Short mmCIF file of C-alpha atoms and ligand atoms in Angstrom, two decimals:
data_model
loop_
_atom_site.label_atom_id
_atom_site.label_comp_id
_atom_site.label_asym_id
_atom_site.label_seq_id
_atom_site.Cartn_x
_atom_site.Cartn_y
_atom_site.Cartn_z
CA MET A 1 -3.65 -14.77 -36.76
CA GLU A 2 -6.16 -17.47 -36.11
CA PHE A 3 -7.75 -18.55 -32.87
CA GLN A 4 -9.35 -21.89 -32.11
CA ARG A 5 -11.40 -22.92 -29.15
CA GLU A 6 -10.18 -25.68 -26.94
CA GLN A 7 -12.20 -27.41 -24.20
CA ALA A 8 -9.56 -28.45 -21.67
CA SER A 9 -8.87 -26.34 -18.62
CA LYS A 10 -6.17 -23.70 -19.16
CA HIS A 11 -3.11 -22.48 -17.37
CA ILE A 12 -2.15 -18.80 -17.59
CA ALA A 13 1.21 -17.61 -16.39
CA VAL A 14 1.52 -14.02 -15.05
CA LEU A 15 4.80 -12.19 -14.68
CA ALA A 16 4.49 -9.15 -12.33
CA PHE A 17 6.79 -6.16 -11.99
CA PRO A 18 7.37 -6.15 -8.23
CA PHE A 19 7.98 -2.48 -7.61
CA GLY A 20 5.84 0.57 -7.00
CA THR A 21 2.16 0.18 -7.72
CA HIS A 22 2.49 -2.34 -10.50
CA ALA A 23 1.76 -5.78 -9.04
CA ALA A 24 -1.69 -4.84 -7.52
CA PRO A 25 -3.40 -3.76 -10.71
CA LEU A 26 -2.03 -6.86 -12.52
CA LEU A 27 -3.51 -9.07 -9.73
CA ASN A 28 -6.75 -7.10 -10.03
CA LEU A 29 -6.89 -7.91 -13.77
CA VAL A 30 -6.07 -11.57 -13.10
CA LEU A 31 -8.83 -11.85 -10.48
CA ARG A 32 -11.35 -10.49 -13.06
CA LEU A 33 -10.04 -12.92 -15.66
CA SER A 34 -10.24 -15.73 -13.12
CA GLN A 35 -13.95 -14.95 -12.48
CA ALA A 36 -14.59 -14.95 -16.29
CA CYS A 37 -12.64 -18.19 -16.85
CA PRO A 38 -13.47 -20.41 -13.87
CA ASP A 39 -11.73 -23.46 -15.23
CA THR A 40 -8.44 -21.66 -15.73
CA VAL A 41 -5.53 -21.79 -13.17
CA PHE A 42 -3.26 -18.76 -12.92
CA SER A 43 0.36 -18.87 -11.74
CA PHE A 44 1.30 -15.42 -10.46
CA LEU A 45 5.04 -14.89 -10.47
CA SER A 46 6.57 -12.07 -8.38
CA THR A 47 9.20 -11.58 -5.79
CA LYS A 48 8.54 -12.92 -2.26
CA GLN A 49 8.28 -9.37 -0.86
CA SER A 50 5.81 -8.29 -3.51
CA ASN A 51 3.78 -11.47 -3.24
CA SER A 52 3.37 -11.16 0.52
CA SER A 53 2.16 -7.54 0.23
CA THR A 54 0.02 -8.10 -2.88
CA PHE A 55 -1.84 -11.32 -1.92
CA PRO A 56 -4.27 -10.51 0.81
CA VAL A 57 -5.56 -14.12 1.21
CA LYS A 58 -5.04 -17.50 -0.20
CA LEU A 59 -6.81 -17.72 -3.59
CA ASP A 60 -8.23 -20.82 -5.06
CA LYS A 61 -7.37 -20.49 -8.74
CA VAL A 62 -4.51 -18.00 -8.53
CA LYS A 63 -1.37 -19.41 -7.12
CA PRO A 64 1.61 -17.18 -6.19
CA PHE A 65 5.16 -18.22 -7.07
CA ASN A 66 8.17 -16.44 -5.75
CA VAL A 67 11.03 -15.47 -8.11
CA TRP A 68 14.44 -14.34 -7.06
CA ASP A 69 14.77 -10.58 -6.44
CA GLY A 70 18.33 -10.49 -7.72
CA LEU A 71 19.74 -8.79 -4.68
CA PRO A 72 23.30 -9.74 -3.74
CA GLU A 73 23.79 -11.76 -0.55
CA GLY A 74 23.54 -9.49 2.54
CA TYR A 75 22.23 -6.50 0.46
CA ARG A 76 20.96 -3.57 2.62
CA PHE A 77 18.71 -0.97 1.14
CA GLY A 78 20.56 2.35 1.16
CA GLY A 79 17.66 4.62 0.29
CA ASN A 80 17.99 4.75 -3.56
CA PRO A 81 14.75 3.15 -4.84
CA HIS A 82 16.35 2.60 -8.31
CA GLU A 83 18.97 0.27 -6.92
CA PRO A 84 16.80 -2.86 -6.10
CA VAL A 85 15.08 -2.31 -9.47
CA GLY A 86 18.45 -2.39 -11.21
CA TYR A 87 19.37 -5.67 -9.56
CA PHE A 88 16.08 -7.21 -10.23
CA LEU A 89 16.26 -6.31 -13.91
CA LYS A 90 19.72 -7.96 -14.17
CA ALA A 91 18.04 -11.26 -13.01
CA VAL A 92 15.22 -11.19 -15.54
CA PRO A 93 14.08 -13.17 -17.48
CA GLY A 94 16.19 -16.06 -16.16
CA ASN A 95 14.67 -15.94 -12.70
CA PHE A 96 11.18 -16.01 -14.28
CA THR A 97 11.72 -18.79 -16.86
CA LYS A 98 13.07 -21.18 -14.11
CA VAL A 99 9.96 -20.64 -12.09
CA LEU A 100 7.73 -21.00 -15.15
CA ASP A 101 9.03 -24.59 -15.39
CA LYS A 102 8.21 -25.07 -11.77
CA ALA A 103 4.61 -23.70 -12.31
CA VAL A 104 4.07 -26.18 -15.18
CA ALA A 105 5.39 -29.04 -13.06
CA GLU A 106 3.20 -28.14 -10.04
CA THR A 107 -0.03 -27.57 -11.98
CA GLY A 108 0.60 -30.42 -14.40
CA LYS A 109 -0.52 -28.08 -17.18
CA ARG A 110 1.43 -26.51 -20.01
CA ILE A 111 1.12 -22.77 -20.30
CA ASP A 112 -1.59 -21.55 -22.62
CA CYS A 113 -1.16 -17.78 -22.36
CA LEU A 114 1.47 -15.38 -20.93
CA ILE A 115 0.36 -12.25 -19.20
CA THR A 116 3.06 -9.78 -18.13
CA ASP A 117 3.47 -6.25 -16.99
CA ALA A 118 4.04 -4.27 -20.14
CA PHE A 119 7.52 -3.30 -18.79
CA TYR A 120 8.78 -6.77 -19.77
CA ALA A 121 9.82 -6.57 -23.39
CA PHE A 122 11.17 -10.14 -23.03
CA GLY A 123 7.54 -11.33 -22.76
CA ALA A 124 7.48 -11.29 -26.58
CA ASP A 125 10.34 -13.82 -26.79
CA VAL A 126 9.09 -15.96 -23.93
CA ALA A 127 5.63 -16.21 -25.44
CA ASP A 128 7.02 -17.01 -28.83
CA GLU A 129 9.14 -19.79 -27.38
CA LEU A 130 6.03 -21.16 -25.65
CA ASN A 131 3.94 -20.53 -28.75
CA VAL A 132 1.23 -18.79 -26.78
CA PRO A 133 -0.39 -15.36 -26.90
CA TRP A 134 1.37 -12.50 -25.03
CA VAL A 135 -0.93 -10.12 -23.17
CA ALA A 136 0.75 -7.10 -21.59
CA LEU A 137 -0.80 -4.86 -19.02
CA TRP A 138 0.07 -1.19 -19.19
CA THR A 139 -0.70 0.30 -15.72
CA ALA A 140 -0.22 3.99 -16.59
CA GLY A 141 -1.94 6.41 -19.01
CA PRO A 142 -2.18 6.20 -22.84
CA ARG A 143 -0.07 9.28 -23.30
CA ALA A 144 2.83 7.85 -21.29
CA LEU A 145 2.67 4.68 -23.36
CA PHE A 146 2.64 6.68 -26.57
CA VAL A 147 5.80 8.63 -25.76
CA HIS A 148 7.58 5.36 -24.97
CA ILE A 149 6.64 3.78 -28.30
CA ASP A 150 7.57 6.99 -30.15
CA THR A 151 10.81 7.64 -28.21
CA ASP A 152 13.05 7.34 -31.32
CA SER A 153 10.92 9.76 -33.26
CA ILE A 154 10.85 12.17 -30.36
CA ARG A 155 14.60 12.05 -30.02
CA ARG A 156 15.00 12.78 -33.72
CA HIS A 157 12.76 15.82 -33.41
CA VAL A 158 14.16 17.40 -30.16
CA GLY A 159 17.64 15.84 -29.78
CA ILE A 160 19.14 14.56 -26.57
CA ASN A 161 19.71 16.99 -23.62
CA GLY A 162 18.47 19.87 -25.77
CA SER A 163 16.26 22.70 -24.73
CA GLN A 164 13.66 21.76 -22.13
CA ASP A 165 11.29 24.36 -23.44
CA LYS A 166 11.00 22.85 -26.92
CA PRO A 167 7.28 22.27 -27.65
CA LEU A 168 6.00 18.73 -28.46
CA ASP A 169 3.42 20.08 -30.87
CA PHE A 170 4.66 17.69 -33.55
CA LEU A 171 2.85 15.00 -31.56
CA PRO A 172 -0.96 14.82 -31.99
CA ASP A 173 -2.86 16.56 -29.16
CA PHE A 174 0.39 17.52 -27.31
CA SER A 175 0.21 21.29 -27.77
CA GLY A 176 0.97 23.02 -24.49
CA LEU A 177 3.44 20.26 -23.63
CA CYS A 178 7.18 20.51 -23.87
CA VAL A 179 10.35 18.43 -23.52
CA ALA A 180 10.52 19.10 -19.79
CA ASP A 181 7.19 17.28 -19.34
CA LEU A 182 8.52 13.99 -20.77
CA PRO A 183 9.61 11.17 -18.46
CA ASP A 184 13.36 11.22 -17.72
CA GLY A 185 15.34 9.14 -20.23
CA ILE A 186 13.25 9.89 -23.37
CA ALA A 187 14.95 13.05 -24.53
CA SER A 188 17.16 13.92 -21.56
CA GLY A 189 19.04 12.37 -18.70
CA ASP A 190 20.77 9.03 -18.68
CA LEU A 191 19.18 7.09 -21.45
CA ASP A 192 20.98 3.91 -20.43
CA ALA A 193 19.78 3.84 -16.79
CA PRO A 194 17.83 0.67 -16.04
CA ILE A 195 14.34 2.12 -16.22
CA PRO A 196 14.80 4.27 -19.36
CA ALA A 197 16.51 1.38 -21.12
CA LEU A 198 13.71 -0.96 -20.09
CA LEU A 199 11.00 1.40 -21.31
CA HIS A 200 12.78 1.94 -24.66
CA LYS A 201 12.90 -1.76 -25.27
CA MET A 202 9.27 -2.06 -24.15
CA GLY A 203 8.23 0.50 -26.77
CA GLN A 204 9.86 -1.60 -29.46
CA ALA A 205 8.50 -4.98 -28.32
CA LEU A 206 4.88 -4.14 -27.50
CA PRO A 207 3.71 -4.10 -31.16
CA ARG A 208 4.43 -7.92 -31.04
CA ALA A 209 1.91 -8.39 -28.16
CA THR A 210 -1.24 -10.25 -28.98
CA ALA A 211 -3.10 -7.71 -26.89
CA ILE A 212 -2.30 -4.81 -24.55
CA ALA A 213 -4.73 -4.22 -21.73
CA ALA A 214 -4.61 -0.73 -20.16
CA ASN A 215 -5.94 0.77 -16.95
CA SER A 216 -7.91 3.53 -18.61
CA TYR A 217 -11.15 3.95 -20.61
CA GLU A 218 -11.91 4.86 -24.24
CA ASP A 219 -13.15 8.39 -23.73
CA LEU A 220 -10.05 9.60 -21.86
CA ASP A 221 -7.34 10.93 -24.22
CA ASN A 222 -9.23 9.76 -27.32
CA THR A 223 -6.82 11.02 -29.92
CA VAL A 224 -3.88 9.23 -28.36
CA VAL A 225 -5.93 6.11 -27.69
CA ASN A 226 -6.80 5.96 -31.45
CA ILE A 227 -3.17 6.16 -32.37
CA LEU A 228 -2.30 3.36 -29.98
CA LYS A 229 -5.02 1.27 -31.60
CA GLN A 230 -3.32 1.68 -34.92
CA ARG A 231 0.12 0.83 -33.56
CA PHE A 232 -0.82 -2.36 -31.73
CA LYS A 233 -2.59 -5.56 -32.68
CA LEU A 234 -5.15 -5.07 -29.96
CA TYR A 235 -5.17 -2.14 -27.54
CA LEU A 236 -7.92 -2.69 -24.91
CA ASN A 237 -8.85 -0.08 -22.30
CA VAL A 238 -10.35 -2.20 -19.52
CA GLY A 239 -10.40 0.32 -16.65
CA PRO A 240 -10.47 2.36 -14.60
CA PHE A 241 -9.43 -0.46 -12.24
CA ASN A 242 -10.34 1.62 -9.18
CA LEU A 243 -13.99 1.25 -10.28
CA VAL A 244 -13.82 -2.55 -10.45
CA SER A 245 -11.82 -3.49 -7.36
CA SER A 246 -14.14 -4.25 -4.41
CA SER A 247 -11.83 -3.47 -1.57
CA THR A 248 -13.45 -3.17 1.82
CA VAL A 249 -13.43 0.24 3.36
CA ASP A 250 -11.12 0.55 6.37
CA ASP A 251 -11.91 3.98 7.84
CA SER A 252 -10.33 3.38 11.23
CA HIS A 253 -9.29 6.97 11.56
CA GLY A 254 -12.84 8.31 11.12
CA CYS A 255 -12.06 10.36 7.98
CA LEU A 256 -15.44 10.00 6.33
CA GLU A 257 -17.26 11.15 9.40
CA TRP A 258 -14.86 14.05 9.80
CA LEU A 259 -15.41 15.03 6.12
CA SER A 260 -19.15 15.07 6.65
CA LYS A 261 -18.79 17.96 9.10
CA ASN A 262 -17.35 20.16 6.34
CA GLU A 263 -18.99 22.19 3.58
CA PRO A 264 -19.37 20.65 0.07
CA ALA A 265 -16.27 20.93 -2.11
CA SER A 266 -14.31 22.77 0.63
CA VAL A 267 -11.72 20.26 1.89
CA VAL A 268 -8.14 19.95 0.53
CA TYR A 269 -7.21 16.28 0.48
CA ILE A 270 -3.44 15.57 0.46
CA SER A 271 -1.65 12.32 -0.30
CA PHE A 272 1.66 11.71 -2.03
CA GLY A 273 1.18 7.94 -2.31
CA SER A 274 3.12 5.14 -0.78
CA VAL A 275 6.53 5.81 -2.33
CA ILE A 276 7.10 9.58 -2.10
CA THR A 277 7.57 12.13 0.69
CA PRO A 278 8.22 15.67 -0.50
CA PRO A 279 11.45 17.26 0.85
CA PRO A 280 11.19 19.11 4.26
CA HIS A 281 11.21 22.63 2.83
CA GLU A 282 8.30 21.78 0.52
CA LEU A 283 6.35 20.24 3.38
CA GLN A 284 7.00 23.37 5.31
CA ALA A 285 5.78 25.57 2.42
CA LEU A 286 2.59 23.51 2.01
CA CYS A 287 1.84 23.81 5.78
CA GLU A 288 2.39 27.59 5.63
CA ALA A 289 -0.05 27.82 2.69
CA LEU A 290 -2.65 25.79 4.51
CA GLU A 291 -2.29 27.89 7.62
CA GLU A 292 -2.60 31.16 5.74
CA CYS A 293 -5.48 30.13 3.46
CA GLU A 294 -7.43 28.43 6.29
CA PHE A 295 -8.98 25.83 4.05
CA PRO A 296 -9.90 22.64 5.96
CA PHE A 297 -7.59 19.79 4.97
CA LEU A 298 -7.25 16.01 5.34
CA TRP A 299 -3.70 14.69 4.96
CA SER A 300 -2.78 11.05 4.49
CA PHE A 301 0.74 11.37 5.85
CA ARG A 302 3.38 8.65 5.80
CA GLY A 303 6.00 9.38 8.39
CA ASN A 304 5.88 11.14 11.78
CA PRO A 305 3.89 14.41 11.46
CA GLU A 306 5.10 15.59 14.91
CA LYS A 307 8.69 15.36 13.64
CA ASP A 308 8.34 16.04 9.92
CA LEU A 309 5.93 18.96 9.96
CA PRO A 310 6.71 22.51 11.30
CA GLN A 311 6.56 22.84 15.09
CA GLY A 312 3.17 23.81 16.37
CA PHE A 313 1.46 23.21 12.95
CA LEU A 314 -0.57 20.33 14.27
CA ALA A 315 -1.74 22.06 17.41
CA ARG A 316 -2.64 25.29 15.56
CA ARG A 317 -4.48 23.53 12.77
CA ARG A 318 -6.30 20.90 14.85
CA SER A 319 -9.71 22.56 14.41
CA LYS A 320 -9.37 22.86 10.69
CA GLY A 321 -7.28 19.87 9.66
CA LYS A 322 -6.82 16.14 10.17
CA ILE A 323 -3.62 14.23 9.63
CA VAL A 324 -3.75 10.41 9.55
CA PRO A 325 -1.35 7.63 8.51
CA TRP A 326 -3.95 5.99 6.17
CA THR A 327 -7.21 6.78 4.52
CA PRO A 328 -9.65 4.85 2.29
CA GLN A 329 -8.50 7.09 -0.54
CA GLN A 330 -11.09 6.35 -3.21
CA LYS A 331 -13.99 6.83 -0.75
CA ILE A 332 -12.39 10.09 0.45
CA LEU A 333 -12.19 11.37 -3.15
CA GLU A 334 -15.84 10.41 -3.70
CA HIS A 335 -16.94 12.35 -0.64
CA PRO A 336 -18.83 15.59 -1.57
CA SER A 337 -16.82 17.62 0.92
CA VAL A 338 -13.54 17.16 -0.90
CA GLY A 339 -12.79 20.14 -3.15
CA VAL A 340 -9.26 19.40 -4.41
CA PHE A 341 -6.70 16.62 -4.38
CA ILE A 342 -3.00 17.44 -3.83
CA SER A 343 -0.73 14.55 -4.97
CA HIS A 344 2.34 13.51 -6.90
CA GLY A 345 0.32 12.95 -10.08
CA GLY A 346 0.78 9.18 -10.60
CA TRP A 347 -1.71 7.60 -13.01
CA ASN A 348 -3.67 6.08 -10.16
CA SER A 349 -4.09 9.53 -8.62
CA VAL A 350 -5.47 10.78 -11.93
CA LEU A 351 -8.03 8.04 -12.09
CA GLU A 352 -9.03 8.25 -8.52
CA SER A 353 -9.59 11.93 -8.89
CA ILE A 354 -11.65 11.40 -11.98
CA VAL A 355 -13.82 8.79 -10.28
CA GLY A 356 -14.20 11.16 -7.37
CA GLY A 357 -14.95 14.11 -9.67
CA VAL A 358 -12.35 16.23 -7.84
CA PRO A 359 -9.94 18.66 -9.48
CA MET A 360 -6.27 18.07 -8.76
CA ILE A 361 -3.05 19.94 -7.96
CA PHE A 362 0.04 17.89 -8.76
CA ARG A 363 3.65 18.16 -7.58
CA PRO A 364 5.33 15.58 -9.82
CA PHE A 365 8.48 13.73 -8.94
CA PHE A 366 9.46 11.15 -11.52
CA GLY A 367 8.31 8.84 -14.33
CA ASP A 368 5.05 9.79 -15.98
CA GLN A 369 4.08 12.25 -13.19
CA GLY A 370 5.22 15.33 -14.99
CA LEU A 371 3.46 14.32 -18.23
CA ASN A 372 0.23 13.61 -16.28
CA THR A 373 0.53 16.97 -14.56
CA ARG A 374 0.84 18.97 -17.77
CA THR A 375 -1.83 16.88 -19.41
CA VAL A 376 -4.50 17.48 -16.77
CA GLU A 377 -3.56 21.19 -16.83
CA ALA A 378 -2.98 22.05 -20.49
CA VAL A 379 -5.05 19.39 -22.37
CA TRP A 380 -7.86 18.21 -20.15
CA GLY A 381 -8.25 21.42 -18.05
CA PHE A 382 -9.31 19.75 -14.78
CA GLY A 383 -6.16 20.03 -12.83
CA LEU A 384 -3.10 22.22 -12.17
CA GLY A 385 0.59 21.98 -11.75
CA LEU A 386 2.51 24.40 -9.54
CA GLU A 387 4.56 27.40 -10.56
CA GLY A 388 8.13 26.23 -10.89
CA GLY A 389 7.03 22.62 -10.46
CA THR A 390 7.63 22.40 -6.74
CA LEU A 391 5.66 23.38 -3.65
CA THR A 392 6.24 26.92 -2.53
CA LYS A 393 3.95 28.84 -0.15
CA GLU A 394 2.87 31.33 -2.79
CA GLY A 395 2.45 28.74 -5.52
CA ALA A 396 0.42 26.44 -3.29
CA MET A 397 -1.89 29.23 -2.15
CA LYS A 398 -2.42 30.44 -5.65
CA ALA A 399 -3.30 26.94 -6.87
CA LEU A 400 -5.57 26.27 -3.88
CA LYS A 401 -7.47 29.54 -4.25
CA LEU A 402 -7.82 28.96 -8.00
CA THR A 403 -9.29 25.47 -7.63
CA LEU A 404 -11.41 26.12 -4.57
CA CYS A 405 -12.78 29.65 -4.99
CA SER A 406 -12.67 30.82 -8.58
CA GLU A 407 -14.75 30.58 -11.64
CA GLN A 408 -11.98 28.68 -13.35
CA GLY A 409 -12.01 26.17 -10.49
CA LYS A 410 -15.72 25.65 -10.97
CA LYS A 411 -15.12 24.98 -14.68
CA MET A 412 -12.48 22.44 -13.70
CA ARG A 413 -14.99 20.71 -11.48
CA ASP A 414 -17.51 20.62 -14.25
CA ARG A 415 -14.99 19.16 -16.73
CA ILE A 416 -13.97 16.48 -14.36
CA GLY A 417 -17.62 15.74 -13.62
CA VAL A 418 -18.10 14.93 -17.31
CA GLN A 419 -15.14 12.61 -17.22
CA LYS A 420 -16.45 10.90 -14.06
CA LEU A 421 -19.68 10.04 -15.97
CA LEU A 422 -17.73 8.72 -18.93
CA ALA A 423 -15.61 6.54 -16.64
CA TYR A 424 -18.68 5.08 -14.99
CA ASN A 425 -20.31 4.48 -18.36
CA ALA A 426 -17.32 2.55 -19.62
CA LEU A 427 -17.94 -0.06 -16.91
CA LYS A 428 -21.70 -0.30 -17.29
CA PRO A 429 -23.06 -3.41 -19.01
CA ASN A 430 -22.17 -2.96 -22.69
CA GLY A 431 -19.80 -0.10 -21.73
CA SER A 432 -16.61 0.07 -23.70
CA SER A 433 -14.35 -1.30 -20.93
CA VAL A 434 -16.72 -4.20 -20.39
CA GLU A 435 -16.81 -5.10 -24.10
CA ASN A 436 -12.96 -4.72 -24.26
CA PHE A 437 -12.65 -7.03 -21.33
CA LYS A 438 -14.74 -9.65 -23.19
CA THR A 439 -12.34 -9.42 -26.04
CA LEU A 440 -9.41 -9.84 -23.63
CA VAL A 441 -11.08 -12.96 -22.15
CA LYS A 442 -11.28 -14.39 -25.66
CA VAL A 443 -7.61 -13.72 -26.37
CA ALA A 444 -6.59 -15.25 -23.08
CA SER A 445 -8.80 -18.32 -23.23
CA VAL A 446 -8.23 -19.64 -26.76
CA ARG A 447 -5.14 -21.35 -27.91
CA LEU A 448 -3.02 -19.68 -30.60
CA ILE A 449 -2.40 -21.66 -33.69
CA ALA A 450 1.00 -20.85 -35.24
CA ASN A 451 0.50 -19.29 -38.67
C1 NAG B 1 22.63 13.88 -21.10
O1 NAG B 1 22.77 14.37 -19.78
C2 NAG B 1 22.97 13.35 -18.75
C3 NAG B 1 23.02 14.06 -17.43
O2 NAG B 1 21.82 14.64 -17.16
C4 NAG B 1 24.18 12.53 -19.12
O3 NAG B 1 24.29 11.46 -18.15
C5 NAG B 1 24.07 11.99 -20.46
O4 NAG B 1 25.35 11.32 -20.83
C6 NAG B 1 23.83 13.10 -21.51
N1 NAG B 1 23.63 12.46 -22.82
C7 NAG B 1 24.08 12.98 -23.97
C8 NAG B 1 23.85 12.21 -25.18
O5 NAG B 1 24.60 14.07 -24.00
C1 NAG B 2 -24.68 -6.32 -24.11
O1 NAG B 2 -24.28 -7.12 -23.00
C2 NAG B 2 -24.92 -8.36 -22.97
C3 NAG B 2 -24.49 -9.03 -21.69
O2 NAG B 2 -23.12 -8.83 -21.49
C4 NAG B 2 -24.63 -9.14 -24.25
O3 NAG B 2 -25.32 -10.38 -24.17
C5 NAG B 2 -25.09 -8.37 -25.50
O4 NAG B 2 -24.70 -9.02 -26.60
C6 NAG B 2 -24.44 -6.99 -25.45
N1 NAG B 2 -25.00 -6.22 -26.54
C7 NAG B 2 -24.26 -5.49 -27.39
C8 NAG B 2 -24.99 -4.68 -28.40
O5 NAG B 2 -23.05 -5.49 -27.37
C1 NAG B 3 -1.40 -16.27 -0.85
C2 NAG B 3 0.02 -16.77 -0.64
O1 NAG B 3 0.30 -17.92 -0.83
N1 NAG B 3 0.87 -15.86 -0.28
C3 NAG B 3 2.23 -16.16 0.04
C4 NAG B 3 3.17 -15.07 -0.53
O2 NAG B 3 4.48 -15.25 -0.07
C5 NAG B 3 4.60 -15.26 1.29
C6 NAG B 3 6.08 -15.28 1.63
O3 NAG B 3 6.70 -16.21 0.82
C7 NAG B 3 3.84 -16.42 1.91
O4 NAG B 3 3.92 -16.38 3.33
C8 NAG B 3 2.37 -16.29 1.54
O5 NAG B 3 1.66 -17.41 1.97
C1 NAG B 4 16.22 -18.70 -8.15
C2 NAG B 4 16.55 -18.37 -9.52
O1 NAG B 4 15.77 -18.75 -10.45
N1 NAG B 4 17.57 -17.66 -9.85
C3 NAG B 4 18.06 -17.33 -11.17
C4 NAG B 4 17.52 -15.94 -11.58
O2 NAG B 4 18.08 -15.52 -12.78
C5 NAG B 4 19.50 -15.43 -12.69
C6 NAG B 4 20.05 -14.76 -13.92
O3 NAG B 4 19.20 -14.86 -15.05
C7 NAG B 4 20.11 -16.85 -12.45
O4 NAG B 4 21.49 -16.76 -12.43
C8 NAG B 4 19.53 -17.40 -11.16
O5 NAG B 4 20.00 -18.65 -10.96
#
């Protein structure tokens, strides 16, 4: 494949996946590209709802376009988060291609490069039709990407709906992991459900991408990263994104000050992200563990703690704990008082914990969270899962004591300290993520010549 420089200003179209924590990192990448390519305009296509929550302010060179969300007239959300995703995926790519025409008409510029969430296998065909490079952003970890591109081979090895205990040691650097740790829909569950079908197609299409950008850094999961580099035309770690976004710190609940009153590495920080709330009996179990262990804790809690947590818990724990609806999470994790992070184990949680240098305890729910949990525990050794996979009083107490007050916990802290340095190094001048980003800029800013 050949590249040739062109002088005229460029137009890059960006197709976002408007669910979960996907659109924000894509916008983060686009803003970095926009800084590096000041004469390029970006059209950022997402649903109206996603656009209004993702775009903080009006941006000069990045223009949002709304695409249809696919929901039937009068649709009311019934509580199943997969339902709107299913509707949306039925409308793609038609709802996008229509708006791409609109973006071309409004900017008066043909499209020079297509950037999409990696979820969109159709990006390959759309880019081919436009005769432009396709850049895909993978927002999760390298290991999760690897199991999606190797899904067919994994199915051949372990079958469908077979034993959950079967080891995955036929995959490089996967010893200690088993079938149960894989995302649903790879070797068990409903393979034809919208998300598993989407990810399977993705795995087959991504080798056609001109480049894949990823929210990670070279030194994390090196063996798997090297395989991905062999499988793809260009696999570029350009993260961790949480080290390059310059969000202002809103600490309206005084969490940082509160943390400063605690001993170093003593506080349990709890947050299950913006999508998940553990079931009531697990919340109860976690509260009981916190009461009995008496570790100080800071809890970023979505919902009504008075209603959702055990009666009297707040009053009894007031001196030791703080429960707030929102925290500046990255700053919290960087605070020296935080000793462990309890979370759902999404990829962002892993990276935030690494950047904070804080060991983690994960209670995974879906997607790549189980894979992340077993990986931090069995492969990287700086985090833990819970016995039985869910929050029980005994299990939570055991994990908390192990991370906060044992020799093994200290070793976990040392290991994650090493990763923290490597993550920072990747984003220093001439660091690997910085150099990879320069390559990405080249890919995005030169016009592809058909060969
Ligand atoms: C596997 O199990 C799921 C239910 O968990 C079922 O929907 C699916 O049809 C099964 N697939 C096969 C091939 O047996
Ligand atoms: C290091 O970075 C600077 C500035 O980005 C660049 O000019 C230089 O070529 C880089 N050096 C190496 C060895 O990559
Ligand atoms: C920055 C920007 O233009 N954001 C828009 C996103 O979509 C919402 C709803 O359509 C608009 O109100 C915002 O102006
Ligand atoms: C507004 C819009 O573009 N809607 C289109 C979205 O895609 C579906 C199916 O591909 C079309 O039927 C809609 O017209």
